[in-house]
């Protein structure tokens, strides 16, 4: 039987020592964790929480949908259709980046090296990289299926609306177009703040290996704010028709370009503003650079004889002339620096002021305008809106050129009186002719319905339209009666501008073109007018630059005016007034 006594040298305190040492170690460990807990929860809890959240956090942009651009009837001229962005999580794609980049570049026709850089991560620790933007949904889905079939992780899709222009080239010169991430022209750029909206963002914690969301972990969503629509005064169907007619005419006369405007006479609303050549806003990269803007607003040119109606109405308003006033018109008129002639050969003829307008006599206009000093003529032309931008909201608008009255010589005044030595844009001239149509009141033109703010901070639109008396109602009515004689088949130079069933008032224009500061021998031909002449509803102005076929405003642009005016009168159901044609004499 073993003895219960201790062996020599044995100690009863050894187990107790070990126990004490263990307690000390446990206390030290607990102290460490306690101190750490105090640091995390008491000293700097937010920074450490942020560090923990950042590790494995995924941030996804929530893109705002761009606002539509609508015509006056709510028909989309620019909208957004479904598309996808292809994105990558470099923590999952970096290892296989070369192979994935090759697959993506082949499927999406994107640059291989840019895709490779994104797949590897442009920044250290990146969890989100764009591979391709605004990819058609079907193509994006097929590409993702191919990625999955190849066994690669980390590539996914997010909604990314594609800007679409349903009517292609209709109003493209006004609408502009979009780049990948920003607007590059037209209303898209001018009103980008209204159209773009504000992107949002979604953030959540993810599994670091698969990148999927961890349930019950913190997540935040900042919702996107979609852009607001922009409504124009443009009538899409009318715009299409005007562009079609304009294109046919430019091609027929082998001209360089052309432009046309249609205004509601009473409100100044722009129903159509067309340019040719133009471009398909869905494919701007295929267009020539010169075709991307609005020539109607950006290009300045001499208006020619259409300007004579402004001179005539101003003289009548000032009490210095009247429609039946008689003038002896010689075959040429020697002035200080040149001899002024007419577009047609004649001897000494006797024309009334109405006849001067009907026959478009430069000499007769200069003789009538002798009653004005240069400052007096310039003052009226400025009131008509010449020499200053219309500011309707179109980028790059030209203000044209009008010499100030104090600086204008009598020689320059002679030429300005019949439409040379000054320059205008299409909208300026359309609004000026519209002033005569509107009983002498200039209503500022508008192309934005309601109001909108440009990127320059200017508020534009129908809500800001102004009305200014330029000439008396009597002067405007007398001028309109003279303009009726222009389309008279017996007395006028533009019978081709008539619209069957309606009274038409108009004026032709043929002007030499200035290139690099000199007249190069080419011309700009135009026609501006309104109908019904005795109760105007619409004003149409057409200009064709550098036609290669002989002809003037009457033979080239008169018929274009007739087709456009006939269409707009029918489209808006304007009935003939059955008014009596002008009986003003043209000769005496």
PDB file of N, CA and C in Angstrom, residues 462-550:
ATOM      1  N   UNK A 462     -41.025  81.471 -73.952  1.00  0.00           N
ATOM      2  CA  UNK A 462     -42.243  82.239 -74.225  1.00  0.00           C
ATOM      3  C   UNK A 462     -42.663  83.083 -73.029  1.00  0.00           C
ATOM      4  N   UNK A 463     -42.315  82.630 -71.824  1.00  0.00           N
ATOM      5  CA  UNK A 463     -42.685  83.399 -70.636  1.00  0.00           C
ATOM      6  C   UNK A 463     -41.955  84.740 -70.562  1.00  0.00           C
ATOM      7  N   UNK A 464     -40.850  84.846 -71.273  1.00  0.00           N
ATOM      8  CA  UNK A 464     -40.056  86.083 -71.216  1.00  0.00           C
ATOM      9  C   UNK A 464     -40.190  86.915 -72.493  1.00  0.00           C
ATOM     10  N   UNK A 465     -41.071  86.515 -73.404  1.00  0.00           N
ATOM     11  CA  UNK A 465     -41.227  87.229 -74.675  1.00  0.00           C
ATOM     12  C   UNK A 465     -41.699  88.658 -74.427  1.00  0.00           C
ATOM     13  N   UNK A 466     -41.196  89.567 -75.242  1.00  0.00           N
ATOM     14  CA  UNK A 466     -41.554  90.979 -75.119  1.00  0.00           C
ATOM     15  C   UNK A 466     -42.247  91.456 -76.387  1.00  0.00           C
ATOM     16  N   UNK A 467     -43.026  92.516 -76.253  1.00  0.00           N
ATOM     17  CA  UNK A 467     -43.727  93.106 -77.397  1.00  0.00           C
ATOM     18  C   UNK A 467     -43.364  94.595 -77.451  1.00  0.00           C
ATOM     19  N   UNK A 468     -42.870  95.019 -78.609  1.00  0.00           N
ATOM     20  CA  UNK A 468     -42.394  96.396 -78.758  1.00  0.00           C
ATOM     21  C   UNK A 468     -42.965  96.999 -80.042  1.00  0.00           C
ATOM     22  N   UNK A 469     -43.571  98.153 -79.898  1.00  0.00           N
ATOM     23  CA  UNK A 469     -44.076  98.851 -81.084  1.00  0.00           C
ATOM     24  C   UNK A 469     -42.907  99.442 -81.863  1.00  0.00           C
ATOM     25  N   UNK A 470     -42.758  99.033 -83.137  1.00  0.00           N
ATOM     26  CA  UNK A 470     -41.665  99.500 -83.986  1.00  0.00           C
ATOM     27  C   UNK A 470     -42.160 100.544 -84.973  1.00  0.00           C
ATOM     28  N   UNK A 471     -43.229 100.206 -85.686  1.00  0.00           N
ATOM     29  CA  UNK A 471     -43.872 101.161 -86.598  1.00  0.00           C
ATOM     30  C   UNK A 471     -45.371 101.112 -86.323  1.00  0.00           C
ATOM     31  N   UNK A 472     -46.065 102.122 -86.798  1.00  0.00           N
ATOM     32  CA  UNK A 472     -47.503 102.193 -86.560  1.00  0.00           C
ATOM     33  C   UNK A 472     -48.244 101.091 -87.315  1.00  0.00           C
ATOM     34  N   UNK A 473     -49.442 100.798 -86.853  1.00  0.00           N
ATOM     35  CA  UNK A 473     -50.267  99.795 -87.537  1.00  0.00           C
ATOM     36  C   UNK A 473     -50.538 100.223 -88.977  1.00  0.00           C
ATOM     37  N   UNK A 474     -50.749 101.528 -89.168  1.00  0.00           N
ATOM     38  CA  UNK A 474     -51.001 102.043 -90.517  1.00  0.00           C
ATOM     39  C   UNK A 474     -49.793 101.823 -91.413  1.00  0.00           C
ATOM     40  N   UNK A 475     -48.582 102.081 -90.896  1.00  0.00           N
ATOM     41  CA  UNK A 475     -47.365 101.882 -91.695  1.00  0.00           C
ATOM     42  C   UNK A 475     -47.176 100.408 -92.030  1.00  0.00           C
ATOM     43  N   UNK A 476     -47.439  99.535 -91.061  1.00  0.00           N
ATOM     44  CA  UNK A 476     -47.289  98.104 -91.302  1.00  0.00           C
ATOM     45  C   UNK A 476     -48.313  97.619 -92.322  1.00  0.00           C
ATOM     46  N   UNK A 477     -49.527  98.084 -92.199  1.00  0.00           N
ATOM     47  CA  UNK A 477     -50.571  97.663 -93.136  1.00  0.00           C
ATOM     48  C   UNK A 477     -50.267  98.167 -94.547  1.00  0.00           C
ATOM     49  N   UNK A 478     -49.796  99.392 -94.651  1.00  0.00           N
ATOM     50  CA  UNK A 478     -49.437  99.906 -95.970  1.00  0.00           C
ATOM     51  C   UNK A 478     -48.298  99.126 -96.588  1.00  0.00           C
ATOM     52  N   UNK A 479     -47.311  98.737 -95.777  1.00  0.00           N
ATOM     53  CA  UNK A 479     -46.189  97.948 -96.273  1.00  0.00           C
ATOM     54  C   UNK A 479     -46.663  96.568 -96.723  1.00  0.00           C
ATOM     55  N   UNK A 480     -47.579  95.967 -95.958  1.00  0.00           N
ATOM     56  CA  UNK A 480     -48.111  94.656 -96.327  1.00  0.00           C
ATOM     57  C   UNK A 480     -48.828  94.726 -97.674  1.00  0.00           C
ATOM     58  N   UNK A 481     -49.565  95.810 -97.909  1.00  0.00           N
ATOM     59  CA  UNK A 481     -50.241  95.969 -99.194  1.00  0.00           C
ATOM     60  C   UNK A 481     -49.234  96.085-100.339  1.00  0.00           C
ATOM     61  N   UNK A 482     -48.118  96.759-100.096  1.00  0.00           N
ATOM     62  CA  UNK A 482     -47.073  96.845-101.117  1.00  0.00           C
ATOM     63  C   UNK A 482     -46.442  95.477-101.355  1.00  0.00           C
ATOM     64  N   UNK A 483     -46.265  94.712-100.277  1.00  0.00           N
ATOM     65  CA  UNK A 483     -45.658  93.385-100.395  1.00  0.00           C
ATOM     66  C   UNK A 483     -46.556  92.411-101.158  1.00  0.00           C
ATOM     67  N   UNK A 484     -47.860  92.658-101.153  1.00  0.00           N
ATOM     68  CA  UNK A 484     -48.760  91.820-101.950  1.00  0.00           C
ATOM     69  C   UNK A 484     -48.445  91.946-103.445  1.00  0.00           C
ATOM     70  N   UNK A 485     -48.009  93.114-103.837  1.00  0.00           N
ATOM     71  CA  UNK A 485     -47.720  93.340-105.259  1.00  0.00           C
ATOM     72  C   UNK A 485     -46.490  92.561-105.715  1.00  0.00           C
ATOM     73  N   UNK A 486     -45.626  92.148-104.788  1.00  0.00           N
ATOM     74  CA  UNK A 486     -44.421  91.399-105.138  1.00  0.00           C
ATOM     75  C   UNK A 486     -44.772  90.057-105.780  1.00  0.00           C
ATOM     76  N   UNK A 487     -45.883  89.444-105.337  1.00  0.00           N
ATOM     77  CA  UNK A 487     -46.260  88.126-105.874  1.00  0.00           C
ATOM     78  C   UNK A 487     -47.315  88.250-106.966  1.00  0.00           C
ATOM     79  N   UNK A 488     -47.668  89.462-107.306  1.00  0.00           N
ATOM     80  CA  UNK A 488     -48.652  89.676-108.369  1.00  0.00           C
ATOM     81  C   UNK A 488     -48.058  89.226-109.705  1.00  0.00           C
ATOM     82  N   UNK A 489     -48.759  88.397-110.469  1.00  0.00           N
ATOM     83  CA  UNK A 489     -48.186  87.882-111.728  1.00  0.00           C
ATOM     84  C   UNK A 489     -47.951  88.953-112.779  1.00  0.00           C
ATOM     85  N   UNK A 490     -48.616  90.085-112.688  1.00  0.00           N
ATOM     86  CA  UNK A 490     -48.436  91.152-113.666  1.00  0.00           C
ATOM     87  C   UNK A 490     -47.430  92.191-113.204  1.00  0.00           C
ATOM     88  N   UNK A 491     -47.428  92.511-111.946  1.00  0.00           N
ATOM     89  CA  UNK A 491     -46.618  93.623-111.456  1.00  0.00           C
ATOM     90  C   UNK A 491     -45.384  93.205-110.673  1.00  0.00           C
ATOM     91  N   UNK A 492     -45.364  91.987-110.120  1.00  0.00           N
ATOM     92  CA  UNK A 492     -44.308  91.601-109.206  1.00  0.00           C
ATOM     93  C   UNK A 492     -43.256  90.702-109.811  1.00  0.00           C
ATOM     94  N   UNK A 493     -42.250  90.389-108.994  1.00  0.00           N
ATOM     95  CA  UNK A 493     -41.110  89.583-109.451  1.00  0.00           C
ATOM     96  C   UNK A 493     -41.150  88.159-108.902  1.00  0.00           C
ATOM     97  N   UNK A 494     -42.190  87.827-108.100  1.00  0.00           N
ATOM     98  CA  UNK A 494     -42.211  86.504-107.486  1.00  0.00           C
ATOM     99  C   UNK A 494     -43.599  85.875-107.494  1.00  0.00           C
ATOM    100  N   UNK A 495     -44.201  85.706-108.664  1.00  0.00           N
ATOM    101  CA  UNK A 495     -45.504  85.043-108.697  1.00  0.00           C
ATOM    102  C   UNK A 495     -45.442  83.595-108.206  1.00  0.00           C
ATOM    103  N   UNK A 496     -44.244  83.004-108.263  1.00  0.00           N
ATOM    104  CA  UNK A 496     -44.093  81.628-107.792  1.00  0.00           C
ATOM    105  C   UNK A 496     -44.250  81.482-106.294  1.00  0.00           C
ATOM    106  N   UNK A 497     -44.310  82.603-105.574  1.00  0.00           N
ATOM    107  CA  UNK A 497     -44.475  82.542-104.120  1.00  0.00           C
ATOM    108  C   UNK A 497     -45.942  82.524-103.704  1.00  0.00           C
ATOM    109  N   UNK A 498     -46.855  82.625-104.654  1.00  0.00           N
ATOM    110  CA  UNK A 498     -48.265  82.608-104.315  1.00  0.00           C
ATOM    111  C   UNK A 498     -48.660  81.261-103.703  1.00  0.00           C
ATOM    112  N   UNK A 499     -49.673  81.296-102.851  1.00  0.00           N
ATOM    113  CA  UNK A 499     -50.264  80.090-102.278  1.00  0.00           C
ATOM    114  C   UNK A 499     -51.717  80.059-102.736  1.00  0.00           C
ATOM    115  N   UNK A 500     -52.104  79.094-103.530  1.00  0.00           N
ATOM    116  CA  UNK A 500     -53.465  79.056-104.075  1.00  0.00           C
ATOM    117  C   UNK A 500     -54.533  79.205-102.982  1.00  0.00           C
ATOM    118  N   UNK A 501     -55.429  80.161-103.211  1.00  0.00           N
ATOM    119  CA  UNK A 501     -56.532  80.359-102.282  1.00  0.00           C
ATOM    120  C   UNK A 501     -56.275  81.385-101.201  1.00  0.00           C
ATOM    121  N   UNK A 502     -55.036  81.856-101.084  1.00  0.00           N
ATOM    122  CA  UNK A 502     -54.689  82.770-100.002  1.00  0.00           C
ATOM    123  C   UNK A 502     -54.030  84.037-100.537  1.00  0.00           C
ATOM    124  N   UNK A 503     -54.250  85.148 -99.835  1.00  0.00           N
ATOM    125  CA  UNK A 503     -53.498  86.359-100.109  1.00  0.00           C
ATOM    126  C   UNK A 503     -52.131  86.230 -99.442  1.00  0.00           C
ATOM    127  N   UNK A 504     -51.091  86.532-100.206  1.00  0.00           N
ATOM    128  CA  UNK A 504     -49.717  86.414 -99.701  1.00  0.00           C
ATOM    129  C   UNK A 504     -49.017  87.761 -99.827  1.00  0.00           C
ATOM    130  N   UNK A 505     -48.279  88.135 -98.807  1.00  0.00           N
ATOM    131  CA  UNK A 505     -47.416  89.320 -98.845  1.00  0.00           C
ATOM    132  C   UNK A 505     -45.982  88.853 -98.653  1.00  0.00           C
ATOM    133  N   UNK A 506     -45.075  89.331 -99.483  1.00  0.00           N
ATOM    134  CA  UNK A 506     -43.700  88.855 -99.360  1.00  0.00           C
ATOM    135  C   UNK A 506     -42.709  89.783-100.021  1.00  0.00           C
ATOM    136  N   UNK A 507     -41.462  89.419 -99.906  1.00  0.00           N
ATOM    137  CA  UNK A 507     -40.388  90.197-100.535  1.00  0.00           C
ATOM    138  C   UNK A 507     -39.219  89.289-100.861  1.00  0.00           C
ATOM    139  N   UNK A 508     -38.679  89.484-102.049  1.00  0.00           N
ATOM    140  CA  UNK A 508     -37.511  88.730-102.504  1.00  0.00           C
ATOM    141  C   UNK A 508     -36.227  89.382-102.009  1.00  0.00           C
ATOM    142  N   UNK A 509     -35.155  88.608-102.048  1.00  0.00           N
ATOM    143  CA  UNK A 509     -33.843  89.148-101.722  1.00  0.00           C
ATOM    144  C   UNK A 509     -32.754  88.415-102.480  1.00  0.00           C
ATOM    145  N   UNK A 510     -31.841  89.170-103.066  1.00  0.00           N
ATOM    146  CA  UNK A 510     -30.649  88.600-103.704  1.00  0.00           C
ATOM    147  C   UNK A 510     -29.474  89.481-103.308  1.00  0.00           C
ATOM    148  N   UNK A 511     -28.504  88.881-102.643  1.00  0.00           N
ATOM    149  CA  UNK A 511     -27.374  89.674-102.145  1.00  0.00           C
ATOM    150  C   UNK A 511     -26.066  88.988-102.483  1.00  0.00           C
ATOM    151  N   UNK A 512     -25.047  89.798-102.738  1.00  0.00           N
ATOM    152  CA  UNK A 512     -23.709  89.253-102.944  1.00  0.00           C
ATOM    153  C   UNK A 512     -23.162  88.737-101.616  1.00  0.00           C
ATOM    154  N   UNK A 513     -22.383  87.687-101.699  1.00  0.00           N
ATOM    155  CA  UNK A 513     -21.805  87.091-100.497  1.00  0.00           C
ATOM    156  C   UNK A 513     -20.411  87.640-100.240  1.00  0.00           C
ATOM    157  N   UNK A 514     -20.169  87.907 -98.960  1.00  0.00           N
ATOM    158  CA  UNK A 514     -18.855  88.386 -98.542  1.00  0.00           C
ATOM    159  C   UNK A 514     -18.063  87.204 -97.993  1.00  0.00           C
ATOM    160  N   UNK A 515     -16.904  86.945 -98.582  1.00  0.00           N
ATOM    161  CA  UNK A 515     -16.018  85.881 -98.120  1.00  0.00           C
ATOM    162  C   UNK A 515     -14.638  86.490 -97.878  1.00  0.00           C
ATOM    163  N   UNK A 516     -14.153  86.333 -96.670  1.00  0.00           N
ATOM    164  CA  UNK A 516     -12.850  86.904 -96.288  1.00  0.00           C
ATOM    165  C   UNK A 516     -12.775  88.403 -96.576  1.00  0.00           C
ATOM    166  N   UNK A 517     -13.890  89.074 -96.335  1.00  0.00           N
ATOM    167  CA  UNK A 517     -13.892  90.519 -96.435  1.00  0.00           C
ATOM    168  C   UNK A 517     -14.148  91.088 -97.815  1.00  0.00           C
ATOM    169  N   UNK A 518     -14.346  90.239 -98.815  1.00  0.00           N
ATOM    170  CA  UNK A 518     -14.603  90.739-100.174  1.00  0.00           C
ATOM    171  C   UNK A 518     -15.761  89.973-100.793  1.00  0.00           C
ATOM    172  N   UNK A 519     -16.446  90.609-101.739  1.00  0.00           N
ATOM    173  CA  UNK A 519     -17.493  89.929-102.475  1.00  0.00           C
ATOM    174  C   UNK A 519     -16.852  88.945-103.450  1.00  0.00           C
ATOM    175  N   UNK A 520     -17.273  87.674-103.362  1.00  0.00           N
ATOM    176  CA  UNK A 520     -16.617  86.644-104.179  1.00  0.00           C
ATOM    177  C   UNK A 520     -17.398  86.279-105.436  1.00  0.00           C
ATOM    178  N   UNK A 521     -18.492  86.998-105.714  1.00  0.00           N
ATOM    179  CA  UNK A 521     -19.256  86.735-106.923  1.00  0.00           C
ATOM    180  C   UNK A 521     -20.443  85.809-106.715  1.00  0.00           C
ATOM    181  N   UNK A 522     -20.506  85.108-105.591  1.00  0.00           N
ATOM    182  CA  UNK A 522     -21.641  84.244-105.303  1.00  0.00           C
ATOM    183  C   UNK A 522     -22.748  85.046-104.624  1.00  0.00           C
ATOM    184  N   UNK A 523     -23.911  84.437-104.480  1.00  0.00           N
ATOM    185  CA  UNK A 523     -25.060  85.155-103.925  1.00  0.00           C
ATOM    186  C   UNK A 523     -25.771  84.338-102.843  1.00  0.00           C
ATOM    187  N   UNK A 524     -26.546  85.045-102.055  1.00  0.00           N
ATOM    188  CA  UNK A 524     -27.523  84.444-101.155  1.00  0.00           C
ATOM    189  C   UNK A 524     -28.886  84.942-101.612  1.00  0.00           C
ATOM    190  N   UNK A 525     -29.802  84.019-101.880  1.00  0.00           N
ATOM    191  CA  UNK A 525     -31.131  84.397-102.359  1.00  0.00           C
ATOM    192  C   UNK A 525     -32.149  84.056-101.281  1.00  0.00           C
ATOM    193  N   UNK A 526     -33.149  84.908-101.128  1.00  0.00           N
ATOM    194  CA  UNK A 526     -34.074  84.721-100.015  1.00  0.00           C
ATOM    195  C   UNK A 526     -35.481  85.184-100.367  1.00  0.00           C
ATOM    196  N   UNK A 527     -36.413  84.774 -99.514  1.00  0.00           N
ATOM    197  CA  UNK A 527     -37.793  85.257 -99.618  1.00  0.00           C
ATOM    198  C   UNK A 527     -38.379  85.235 -98.219  1.00  0.00           C
ATOM    199  N   UNK A 528     -38.992  86.360 -97.839  1.00  0.00           N
ATOM    200  CA  UNK A 528     -39.676  86.448 -96.559  1.00  0.00           C
ATOM    201  C   UNK A 528     -41.071  86.978 -96.754  1.00  0.00           C
ATOM    202  N   UNK A 529     -42.031  86.384 -96.082  1.00  0.00           N
ATOM    203  CA  UNK A 529     -43.405  86.844 -96.242  1.00  0.00           C
ATOM    204  C   UNK A 529     -44.343  86.236 -95.226  1.00  0.00           C
ATOM    205  N   UNK A 530     -45.635  86.563 -95.375  1.00  0.00           N
ATOM    206  CA  UNK A 530     -46.630  86.080 -94.422  1.00  0.00           C
ATOM    207  C   UNK A 530     -47.968  85.887 -95.120  1.00  0.00           C
ATOM    208  N   UNK A 531     -48.847  85.122 -94.453  1.00  0.00           N
ATOM    209  CA  UNK A 531     -50.166  84.829 -94.995  1.00  0.00           C
ATOM    210  C   UNK A 531     -51.088  84.424 -93.846  1.00  0.00           C
ATOM    211  N   UNK A 532     -52.403  84.600 -94.059  1.00  0.00           N
ATOM    212  CA  UNK A 532     -53.029  85.430 -95.083  1.00  0.00           C
ATOM    213  C   UNK A 532     -52.594  86.891 -94.942  1.00  0.00           C
ATOM    214  N   UNK A 533     -52.396  87.559 -96.055  1.00  0.00           N
ATOM    215  CA  UNK A 533     -51.820  88.899 -96.014  1.00  0.00           C
ATOM    216  C   UNK A 533     -52.694  89.888 -95.257  1.00  0.00           C
ATOM    217  N   UNK A 534     -54.034  89.699 -95.303  1.00  0.00           N
ATOM    218  CA  UNK A 534     -54.924  90.644 -94.638  1.00  0.00           C
ATOM    219  C   UNK A 534     -55.239  90.266 -93.194  1.00  0.00           C
ATOM    220  N   UNK A 535     -54.808  89.083 -92.764  1.00  0.00           N
ATOM    221  CA  UNK A 535     -54.965  88.661 -91.366  1.00  0.00           C
ATOM    222  C   UNK A 535     -53.863  87.641 -91.063  1.00  0.00           C
ATOM    223  N   UNK A 536     -52.620  88.100 -90.978  1.00  0.00           N
ATOM    224  CA  UNK A 536     -51.470  87.185 -90.928  1.00  0.00           C
ATOM    225  C   UNK A 536     -51.503  86.210 -89.748  1.00  0.00           C
ATOM    226  N   UNK A 537     -51.204  84.942 -90.050  1.00  0.00           N
ATOM    227  CA  UNK A 537     -51.103  83.899 -89.029  1.00  0.00           C
ATOM    228  C   UNK A 537     -49.693  83.328 -88.933  1.00  0.00           C
ATOM    229  N   UNK A 538     -48.999  83.262 -90.091  1.00  0.00           N
ATOM    230  CA  UNK A 538     -47.665  82.677 -90.086  1.00  0.00           C
ATOM    231  C   UNK A 538     -46.721  83.505 -90.946  1.00  0.00           C
ATOM    232  N   UNK A 539     -45.465  83.536 -90.505  1.00  0.00           N
ATOM    233  CA  UNK A 539     -44.400  84.206 -91.246  1.00  0.00           C
ATOM    234  C   UNK A 539     -43.348  83.157 -91.592  1.00  0.00           C
ATOM    235  N   UNK A 540     -42.935  83.152 -92.849  1.00  0.00           N
ATOM    236  CA  UNK A 540     -41.936  82.192 -93.332  1.00  0.00           C
ATOM    237  C   UNK A 540     -40.795  82.965 -93.979  1.00  0.00           C
ATOM    238  N   UNK A 541     -39.576  82.568 -93.632  1.00  0.00           N
ATOM    239  CA  UNK A 541     -38.393  83.184 -94.234  1.00  0.00           C
ATOM    240  C   UNK A 541     -37.460  82.070 -94.684  1.00  0.00           C
ATOM    241  N   UNK A 542     -36.994  82.172 -95.931  1.00  0.00           N
ATOM    242  CA  UNK A 542     -36.135  81.143 -96.533  1.00  0.00           C
ATOM    243  C   UNK A 542     -34.911  81.808 -97.150  1.00  0.00           C
ATOM    244  N   UNK A 543     -33.730  81.208 -96.960  1.00  0.00           N
ATOM    245  CA  UNK A 543     -32.526  81.690 -97.630  1.00  0.00           C
ATOM    246  C   UNK A 543     -31.735  80.496 -98.147  1.00  0.00           C
ATOM    247  N   UNK A 544     -31.217  80.631 -99.357  1.00  0.00           N
ATOM    248  CA  UNK A 544     -30.360  79.599 -99.951  1.00  0.00           C
ATOM    249  C   UNK A 544     -29.048  80.266-100.354  1.00  0.00           C
ATOM    250  N   UNK A 545     -27.963  79.706 -99.853  1.00  0.00           N
ATOM    251  CA  UNK A 545     -26.648  80.301-100.062  1.00  0.00           C
ATOM    252  C   UNK A 545     -25.896  79.637-101.209  1.00  0.00           C
ATOM    253  N   UNK A 546     -25.344  80.491-102.063  1.00  0.00           N
ATOM    254  CA  UNK A 546     -24.468  80.086-103.149  1.00  0.00           C
ATOM    255  C   UNK A 546     -25.102  79.068-104.101  1.00  0.00           C
ATOM    256  N   UNK A 547     -26.285  79.380-104.664  1.00  0.00           N
ATOM    257  CA  UNK A 547     -26.847  78.477-105.685  1.00  0.00           C
ATOM    258  C   UNK A 547     -26.003  78.527-106.943  1.00  0.00           C
ATOM    259  N   UNK A 548     -25.881  77.400-107.622  1.00  0.00           N
ATOM    260  CA  UNK A 548     -25.078  77.319-108.839  1.00  0.00           C
ATOM    261  C   UNK A 548     -25.939  77.390-110.096  1.00  0.00           C
ATOM    262  N   UNK A 549     -27.194  77.743-109.924  1.00  0.00           N
ATOM    263  CA  UNK A 549     -28.125  77.908-111.033  1.00  0.00           C
ATOM    264  C   UNK A 549     -28.572  79.360-111.051  1.00  0.00           C
ATOM    265  N   UNK A 550     -28.637  79.954-112.226  1.00  0.00           N
ATOM    266  CA  UNK A 550     -29.044  81.352-112.329  1.00  0.00           C
ATOM    267  C   UNK A 550     -30.461  81.531-111.787  1.00  0.00           C
TER     268      UNK A 550
END
